[in-house]
Tab-separated table of C-alpha atoms (C1' of nucleotides) and ligand atoms in Angstrom:
chain	number	residue	atom	x	y	z
A	1	MET	CA	0.000	0.000	0.000
A	2	ILE	CA	1.664	3.114	-1.304
A	3	ASN	CA	0.500	6.434	-2.710
A	4	ASN	CA	0.922	7.773	-6.208
A	5	SER	CA	3.768	10.158	-5.429
A	6	GLN	CA	5.827	7.198	-4.302
A	7	TYR	CA	5.219	5.474	-7.631
A	8	THR	CA	6.231	8.708	-9.352
A	9	GLU	CA	9.481	8.615	-7.422
A	10	LYS	CA	10.028	4.910	-8.024
A	11	LEU	CA	9.553	5.378	-11.759
A	12	ARG	CA	11.780	8.442	-11.941
A	13	ASN	CA	14.500	6.644	-9.976
A	14	SER	CA	14.439	3.811	-12.520
A	15	GLY	CA	14.818	6.208	-15.432
A	16	LEU	CA	11.184	5.790	-16.487
A	17	ARG	CA	9.002	8.851	-16.934
A	18	PRO	CA	6.122	8.823	-14.463
A	19	THR	CA	3.312	9.019	-16.996
A	20	LYS	CA	-0.385	8.701	-16.150
A	21	GLN	CA	-0.447	5.254	-17.759
A	22	ARG	CA	2.508	3.902	-15.819
A	23	ILE	CA	1.307	5.198	-12.480
A	24	LYS	CA	-2.069	3.552	-13.041
A	25	ILE	CA	-0.366	0.258	-13.923
A	26	CYS	CA	1.797	0.567	-10.795
A	27	GLU	CA	-1.332	0.999	-8.705
A	28	VAL	CA	-2.985	-2.092	-10.139
A	29	LEU	CA	0.167	-4.205	-9.832
A	30	PHE	CA	1.647	-3.050	-6.545
A	31	ASN	CA	-1.063	-1.374	-4.459
A	32	THR	CA	-1.885	-4.618	-2.665
A	33	ASP	CA	-0.491	-6.675	0.168
A	34	LYS	CA	-0.414	-9.963	-1.694
A	35	THR	CA	1.642	-10.646	-4.787
A	36	PHE	CA	-0.112	-12.320	-7.717
A	37	HIS	CA	0.297	-13.902	-11.142
A	38	PHE	CA	-1.259	-12.380	-14.240
A	39	THR	CA	-1.513	-12.466	-18.000
A	40	ILE	CA	-1.504	-9.234	-19.999
A	41	ASN	CA	-5.208	-9.671	-20.729
A	42	GLU	CA	-6.040	-10.149	-17.069
A	43	LEU	CA	-4.063	-7.001	-16.266
A	44	VAL	CA	-5.905	-4.998	-18.938
A	45	GLU	CA	-9.163	-6.242	-17.384
A	46	LYS	CA	-8.085	-5.081	-13.913
A	47	ILE	CA	-7.020	-1.704	-15.257
A	48	SER	CA	-10.267	-1.051	-17.068
A	49	LYS	CA	-12.219	-1.942	-13.932
A	50	SER	CA	-10.300	0.581	-11.862
A	51	THR	CA	-10.264	3.553	-14.231
A	52	ASN	CA	-12.201	5.238	-17.018
A	53	HIS	CA	-9.146	6.448	-18.887
A	54	LYS	CA	-8.337	3.679	-21.355
A	55	ILE	CA	-4.749	2.488	-21.721
A	56	SER	CA	-3.915	0.821	-25.011
A	57	LEU	CA	-2.985	-2.843	-25.041
A	58	ALA	CA	0.411	-2.082	-26.566
A	59	THR	CA	1.209	0.337	-23.758
A	60	VAL	CA	0.405	-2.328	-21.193
A	61	TYR	CA	2.787	-4.675	-23.019
A	62	ASN	CA	5.465	-1.984	-23.181
A	63	THR	CA	5.103	-1.162	-19.503
A	64	VAL	CA	5.099	-4.741	-18.267
A	65	HIS	CA	8.216	-5.464	-20.317
A	66	ALA	CA	9.877	-2.298	-19.010
A	67	PHE	CA	9.010	-3.365	-15.448
A	68	LYS	CA	10.334	-6.832	-16.181
A	69	LYS	CA	13.637	-5.373	-17.343
A	70	LYS	CA	13.819	-3.306	-14.131
A	71	GLY	CA	13.032	-6.399	-12.072
A	72	TYR	CA	9.663	-5.169	-10.768
A	73	VAL	CA	7.879	-8.169	-12.257
A	74	LYS	CA	9.066	-11.593	-13.388
A	75	GLU	CA	7.976	-13.646	-16.379
A	76	ILE	CA	7.155	-17.279	-15.614
A	77	PRO	CA	8.379	-19.791	-18.210
A	78	ILE	CA	5.395	-21.973	-19.035
A	79	ASN	CA	4.278	-22.626	-22.564
A	80	SER	CA	0.748	-21.485	-22.597
A	81	ASP	CA	-1.065	-19.563	-25.293
A	82	GLN	CA	-0.097	-16.400	-23.426
A	83	SER	CA	2.687	-15.198	-21.139
A	84	TYR	CA	2.365	-15.234	-17.376
A	85	PHE	CA	3.910	-12.611	-15.113
A	86	ASP	CA	4.459	-12.454	-11.375
A	87	THR	CA	4.593	-9.495	-8.993
A	88	ASN	CA	6.494	-11.730	-6.568
A	89	THR	CA	10.060	-11.069	-7.669
A	90	SER	CA	11.769	-13.090	-4.978
A	91	HIS	CA	13.416	-16.333	-6.048
A	92	HIS	CA	10.759	-19.039	-6.078
A	93	HIS	CA	9.360	-21.790	-8.261
A	94	HIS	CA	5.852	-22.761	-9.404
A	95	PHE	CA	3.174	-25.346	-9.685
A	96	TYR	CA	1.175	-25.049	-12.890
A	97	ASP	CA	-2.273	-26.556	-13.112
A	98	GLU	CA	-2.871	-26.958	-16.821
A	99	SER	CA	-6.589	-27.668	-16.527
A	100	GLN	CA	-7.284	-24.539	-14.459
A	101	LYS	CA	-4.474	-22.588	-16.172
A	102	ASP	CA	-3.484	-21.588	-12.676
A	103	LEU	CA	-0.032	-20.762	-11.299
A	104	ILE	CA	0.738	-21.405	-7.630
A	105	ASP	CA	3.840	-20.283	-5.753
A	106	LEU	CA	6.086	-22.984	-4.406
A	107	ASP	CA	7.563	-21.994	-1.086
A	108	GLU	CA	11.342	-21.825	-1.259
A	109	ALA	CA	11.522	-24.078	1.784
A	110	ASP	CA	9.550	-26.780	-0.041
A	111	VAL	CA	12.111	-27.292	-2.821
A	112	GLU	CA	15.600	-28.633	-2.321
A	113	PRO	CA	18.110	-26.272	-3.979
A	114	VAL	CA	18.983	-27.324	-7.526
A	115	LYS	CA	22.597	-28.247	-8.091
A	116	ILE	CA	23.933	-28.066	-11.678
A	117	ASN	CA	27.207	-29.996	-11.968
A	118	THR	CA	28.227	-28.853	-15.434
A	119	LYS	CA	28.673	-25.666	-17.390
A	120	ILE	CA	28.773	-24.355	-20.927
A	121	PRO	CA	32.088	-22.761	-21.947
A	122	GLY	CA	31.833	-18.976	-22.182
A	123	LYS	CA	28.367	-18.883	-20.613
A	124	LYS	CA	27.230	-18.140	-17.098
A	125	ILE	CA	23.980	-19.112	-15.416
A	126	LYS	CA	21.367	-16.357	-15.404
A	127	SER	CA	18.457	-18.154	-13.785
A	128	VAL	CA	17.239	-21.582	-12.766
A	129	GLU	CA	13.490	-22.159	-12.958
A	130	ILE	CA	11.466	-25.176	-11.936
A	131	ILE	CA	7.940	-25.744	-13.218
A	132	VAL	CA	5.963	-28.545	-11.559
A	133	LYS	CA	2.991	-29.427	-13.725
A	134	VAL	CA	0.088	-30.959	-11.828
A	135	GLU	CA	-3.123	-32.661	-12.842
A	136	ASP	CA	-6.260	-33.903	-11.105
A	137	ASP	CA	-5.550	-36.916	-8.904
A	138	ASN	CA	-8.292	-39.460	-9.708
A	139	THR	CA	-7.267	-42.412	-7.583
B	1	MET	CA	17.630	-45.245	-38.895
B	2	ILE	CA	14.451	-47.018	-39.844
B	3	ASN	CA	12.520	-47.578	-43.058
B	4	ASN	CA	9.096	-46.288	-43.980
B	5	SER	CA	7.206	-49.508	-43.369
B	6	GLN	CA	8.344	-49.413	-39.761
B	7	TYR	CA	6.904	-45.893	-39.386
B	8	THR	CA	3.704	-47.175	-40.965
B	9	GLU	CA	3.562	-49.851	-38.306
B	10	LYS	CA	4.478	-47.475	-35.495
B	11	LEU	CA	1.711	-45.088	-36.543
B	12	ARG	CA	-0.885	-47.831	-36.936
B	13	ASN	CA	0.019	-49.256	-33.548
B	14	SER	CA	-0.597	-45.843	-31.956
B	15	GLY	CA	-4.015	-45.550	-33.576
B	16	LEU	CA	-2.827	-42.935	-36.082
B	17	ARG	CA	-3.428	-43.505	-39.777
B	18	PRO	CA	-0.128	-43.816	-41.644
B	19	THR	CA	-0.710	-40.984	-44.096
B	20	LYS	CA	1.906	-39.705	-46.536
B	21	GLN	CA	2.272	-36.542	-44.474
B	22	ARG	CA	2.826	-38.343	-41.174
B	23	ILE	CA	5.363	-40.777	-42.601
B	24	LYS	CA	7.340	-37.896	-44.070
B	25	ILE	CA	7.275	-36.094	-40.711
B	26	CYS	CA	8.421	-39.315	-38.986
B	27	GLU	CA	11.357	-39.537	-41.389
B	28	VAL	CA	12.456	-35.981	-40.702
B	29	LEU	CA	12.036	-36.335	-36.942
B	30	PHE	CA	13.241	-39.859	-36.265
B	31	ASN	CA	15.397	-41.010	-39.184
B	32	THR	CA	18.570	-39.861	-37.476
B	33	ASP	CA	20.921	-41.114	-34.801
B	34	LYS	CA	20.948	-37.936	-32.745
B	35	THR	CA	17.901	-36.430	-31.073
B	36	PHE	CA	17.340	-32.712	-31.562
B	37	HIS	CA	15.277	-29.677	-30.560
B	38	PHE	CA	13.068	-27.860	-33.029
B	39	THR	CA	10.402	-25.236	-33.538
B	40	ILE	CA	7.479	-25.867	-35.873
B	41	ASN	CA	8.949	-23.451	-38.400
B	42	GLU	CA	12.321	-25.181	-38.339
B	43	LEU	CA	10.543	-28.501	-38.878
B	44	VAL	CA	8.588	-27.132	-41.839
B	45	GLU	CA	11.906	-25.925	-43.266
B	46	LYS	CA	13.479	-29.369	-42.874
B	47	ILE	CA	10.462	-31.031	-44.467
B	48	SER	CA	10.425	-28.777	-47.494
B	49	LYS	CA	14.140	-29.395	-48.006
B	50	SER	CA	13.632	-33.156	-48.056
B	51	THR	CA	10.554	-33.413	-50.268
B	52	ASN	CA	8.728	-31.711	-53.119
B	53	HIS	CA	5.285	-32.592	-51.862
B	54	LYS	CA	4.243	-29.671	-49.653
B	55	ILE	CA	2.710	-30.354	-46.233
B	56	SER	CA	0.546	-27.553	-44.873
B	57	LEU	CA	1.639	-25.734	-41.741
B	58	ALA	CA	-1.552	-26.723	-39.917
B	59	THR	CA	-0.880	-30.389	-40.618
B	60	VAL	CA	2.600	-30.087	-39.162
B	61	TYR	CA	1.077	-28.553	-36.031
B	62	ASN	CA	-1.558	-31.307	-35.862
B	63	THR	CA	1.019	-34.043	-36.283
B	64	VAL	CA	3.516	-32.681	-33.770
B	65	HIS	CA	0.747	-32.307	-31.202
B	66	ALA	CA	-0.481	-35.855	-31.933
B	67	PHE	CA	3.083	-37.140	-31.508
B	68	LYS	CA	3.400	-35.155	-28.296
B	69	LYS	CA	0.245	-36.788	-26.939
B	70	LYS	CA	1.658	-40.215	-27.848
B	71	GLY	CA	4.949	-39.343	-26.166
B	72	TYR	CA	7.046	-39.407	-29.351
B	73	VAL	CA	8.147	-35.810	-28.825
B	74	LYS	CA	8.231	-33.529	-25.790
B	75	GLU	CA	7.446	-29.840	-25.535
B	76	ILE	CA	10.036	-27.773	-23.671
B	77	PRO	CA	8.622	-25.058	-21.377
B	78	ILE	CA	10.492	-21.882	-22.263
B	79	ASN	CA	8.741	-18.649	-22.994
B	80	SER	CA	9.876	-17.722	-26.401
B	81	ASP	CA	7.820	-16.352	-29.264
B	82	GLN	CA	7.391	-19.924	-30.434
B	83	SER	CA	7.219	-23.401	-28.911
B	84	TYR	CA	10.214	-25.713	-28.750
B	85	PHE	CA	9.951	-29.479	-29.113
B	86	ASP	CA	12.416	-32.286	-28.442
B	87	THR	CA	12.804	-35.698	-30.075
B	88	ASN	CA	14.658	-36.810	-26.937
B	89	THR	CA	11.758	-38.059	-24.816
B	90	SER	CA	13.811	-39.387	-21.944
B	91	HIS	CA	13.633	-37.452	-18.688
B	92	HIS	CA	16.140	-34.593	-18.867
B	93	HIS	CA	16.437	-30.862	-18.332
B	94	HIS	CA	17.762	-27.971	-20.419
B	95	PHE	CA	20.045	-25.022	-20.737
B	96	TYR	CA	18.523	-22.214	-22.776
B	97	ASP	CA	20.793	-19.657	-24.366
B	98	GLU	CA	18.530	-16.673	-24.925
B	99	SER	CA	20.925	-14.802	-27.185
B	100	GLN	CA	21.403	-17.750	-29.554
B	101	LYS	CA	17.858	-19.038	-28.943
B	102	ASP	CA	19.486	-22.405	-28.470
B	103	LEU	CA	18.397	-25.332	-26.302
B	104	ILE	CA	21.027	-27.706	-24.925
B	105	ASP	CA	20.373	-30.998	-23.163
B	106	LEU	CA	21.463	-31.236	-19.577
B	107	ASP	CA	22.756	-34.677	-18.767
B	108	GLU	CA	20.651	-36.358	-16.101
B	109	ALA	CA	23.831	-37.069	-14.122
B	110	ASP	CA	24.631	-33.351	-13.984
B	111	VAL	CA	21.486	-32.337	-12.077
B	112	GLU	CA	20.690	-33.413	-8.550
B	113	PRO	CA	17.144	-34.839	-8.447
B	114	VAL	CA	14.550	-32.234	-7.475
B	115	LYS	CA	12.697	-32.900	-4.247
B	116	ILE	CA	9.289	-31.241	-3.775
B	117	ASN	CA	8.276	-31.297	-0.095
B	118	THR	CA	4.706	-30.146	-0.490
B	119	LYS	CA	1.613	-30.975	-2.491
B	120	ILE	CA	-1.648	-29.490	-3.679
B	121	PRO	CA	-4.775	-31.235	-2.392
B	122	GLY	CA	-6.503	-33.278	-5.106
B	123	LYS	CA	-3.628	-32.828	-7.563
B	124	LYS	CA	-0.764	-35.095	-8.491
B	125	ILE	CA	2.544	-34.198	-10.083
B	126	LYS	CA	2.661	-34.740	-13.832
B	127	SER	CA	6.132	-33.433	-14.609
B	128	VAL	CA	9.012	-31.480	-13.136
B	129	GLU	CA	11.018	-29.383	-15.566
B	130	ILE	CA	14.130	-27.323	-14.965
B	131	ILE	CA	15.218	-24.584	-17.359
B	132	VAL	CA	18.659	-23.086	-16.784
B	133	LYS	CA	18.947	-19.810	-18.657
B	134	VAL	CA	22.499	-18.865	-19.559
B	135	GLU	CA	24.118	-15.730	-20.947
B	136	ASP	CA	27.546	-14.768	-22.271
B	137	ASP	CA	30.148	-14.682	-19.507
B	138	ASN	CA	32.049	-11.409	-19.971
B	139	THR	CA	34.437	-11.473	-17.038
C	1	DT	C1'	-18.399	-55.624	-55.019
C	2	DC	C1'	-19.639	-51.256	-53.889
C	3	DA	C1'	-22.754	-47.535	-51.995
C	4	DA	C1'	-23.814	-45.298	-47.842
C	5	DT	C1'	-22.268	-43.695	-43.553
C	6	DA	C1'	-19.381	-42.308	-39.842
C	7	DG	C1'	-15.207	-41.067	-38.293
C	8	DT	C1'	-10.513	-39.126	-39.321
C	9	DT	C1'	-7.245	-36.077	-41.438
C	10	DT	C1'	-5.889	-32.219	-44.052
C	11	DA	C1'	-5.090	-27.450	-45.001
C	12	DG	C1'	-7.036	-22.765	-46.142
C	13	DA	C1'	-8.815	-19.214	-43.566
C	14	DA	C1'	-9.420	-16.812	-39.326
C	15	DT	C1'	-7.954	-15.694	-34.687
C	16	DG	C1'	-5.548	-13.249	-31.323
C	17	DG	C1'	-1.201	-12.570	-28.633
C	18	DT	C1'	2.550	-9.796	-29.534
C	19	DT	C1'	5.487	-6.324	-31.685
C	20	DA	C1'	7.005	-2.690	-35.228
C	21	DT	C1'	6.619	1.851	-36.187
C	22	DA	C1'	4.596	6.324	-37.040
C	23	DA	C1'	2.607	9.907	-34.333
C	24	DT	C1'	2.777	12.281	-30.154
C	25	DG	C1'	4.723	14.021	-25.929
C	26	DT	C1'	8.597	15.685	-23.012
C	27	DA	C1'	12.731	17.749	-21.626
C	28	DA	C1'	17.211	19.515	-22.371
C	29	DA	C1'	20.074	22.683	-25.366
C	30	DA	C1'	20.693	26.804	-27.780
D	1	DT	C1'	11.263	30.829	-26.726
D	2	DT	C1'	12.568	27.762	-30.482
D	3	DT	C1'	15.068	23.813	-31.734
D	4	DT	C1'	16.510	19.314	-31.228
D	5	DA	C1'	16.903	14.792	-29.470
D	6	DC	C1'	14.910	11.360	-27.066
D	7	DA	C1'	11.004	8.797	-24.778
D	8	DT	C1'	6.364	7.158	-24.851
D	9	DT	C1'	2.020	5.923	-26.724
D	10	DA	C1'	-1.092	3.363	-29.449
D	11	DT	C1'	-2.554	2.092	-34.157
D	12	DA	C1'	-1.696	-1.024	-37.500
D	13	DA	C1'	0.580	-5.027	-38.909
D	14	DC	C1'	2.696	-9.446	-38.044
D	15	DC	C1'	2.840	-14.176	-37.512
D	16	DA	C1'	2.376	-18.325	-34.335
D	17	DT	C1'	-1.375	-21.032	-33.510
D	18	DT	C1'	-6.011	-22.910	-33.937
D	19	DC	C1'	-10.639	-23.455	-36.099
D	20	DT	C1'	-13.416	-25.677	-39.269
D	21	DA	C1'	-15.086	-27.044	-43.702
D	22	DA	C1'	-13.597	-29.984	-47.301
D	23	DA	C1'	-11.266	-34.256	-48.524
D	24	DC	C1'	-10.129	-38.712	-47.375
D	25	DT	C1'	-10.498	-43.472	-45.399
D	26	DA	C1'	-12.340	-47.395	-43.066
D	27	DT	C1'	-16.404	-49.862	-41.898
D	28	DT	C1'	-20.911	-51.669	-42.647
D	29	DG	C1'	-24.268	-54.149	-44.916
D	30	DA	C1'	-27.015	-54.912	-48.999
E	201	LIG	MN1	1.576	-25.725	-26.825
E	202	LIG	MN1	8.004	-12.561	-23.551
E	203	LIG	ZN1	4.995	-16.773	-8.280
E	204	LIG	ZN1	16.375	-31.980	-24.876
DNA sequence: TCAATAGTTTAGAATGGTTATAATGTAAAA
DNA sequence: TTTTACATTATAACCATTCTAAACTATTGA
């Protein structure tokens, strides 16, 4: 829970101009206690519910990608028909329920750390992501 | 290395009609010693190089998805602009080089087994996939 | 044999998630 | 101010993927 002037500051500090559109998107993404997962379409839906001033779809894409680059949101690597993002930027992994198309955080304590015992010459590791796909248990 | 009549049999045994298109796709995917990773577009490219009879893009999609369902290919969960598939269907994880857009198999021996110490009520685990993103090491 | 029928497969056309780019806005320089 | 360079927005286009109608194939039974 934060007020608009703090988003203005946050944006300016990251080298992003604090435009009306970006502040609104900040509000929808960050003005909440809980973090959450979202698709671009779900975000557009949330925005249009909370304001009358329309923000174009492309601007939402631009902004989310800018925020991703700054580390304010993360993209979750599942192959769905659309991309999933996460306002929880701490290091954590995910369950993905393909029938519900639902992402669920996996507590860091509930996954043993992954150990990679090899490397590729000239490359360094940027991230390690685990996706645990689940399905209905009909036993 | 296998001949066409064996693909015919393989297809029939899986309940898929051994059409011209599917046999050709089998040849391109499986008539090789090494397994490999591919996108649909790369597969279409390979097909058109090895035959004059054109197979429509939609048919390639249909066939790859049918083969995926039968377990003859796997889909790799990276978020790229297009889906990646793998003719190596054994359990293994991947490096992904985002700059080269290149997938590299991670030997099973080089990753400690992942242990998930929690579960979702009514759901069972279908798969566990690790993607290790790498970038150029400029040190 | 060979229609008639039902189910399967193909592929052209449409969809829709995403991005390229032209128009617009903003701020620093002159 | 005016000029200039750069940043941002949002329309229009792209293209990966899927829908669906047409073509094909196997089965049935006369
Ligand atoms: Mn898919
Ligand atoms: Mn993306
Ligand atoms: Zn999460
Ligand atoms: Zn592989």
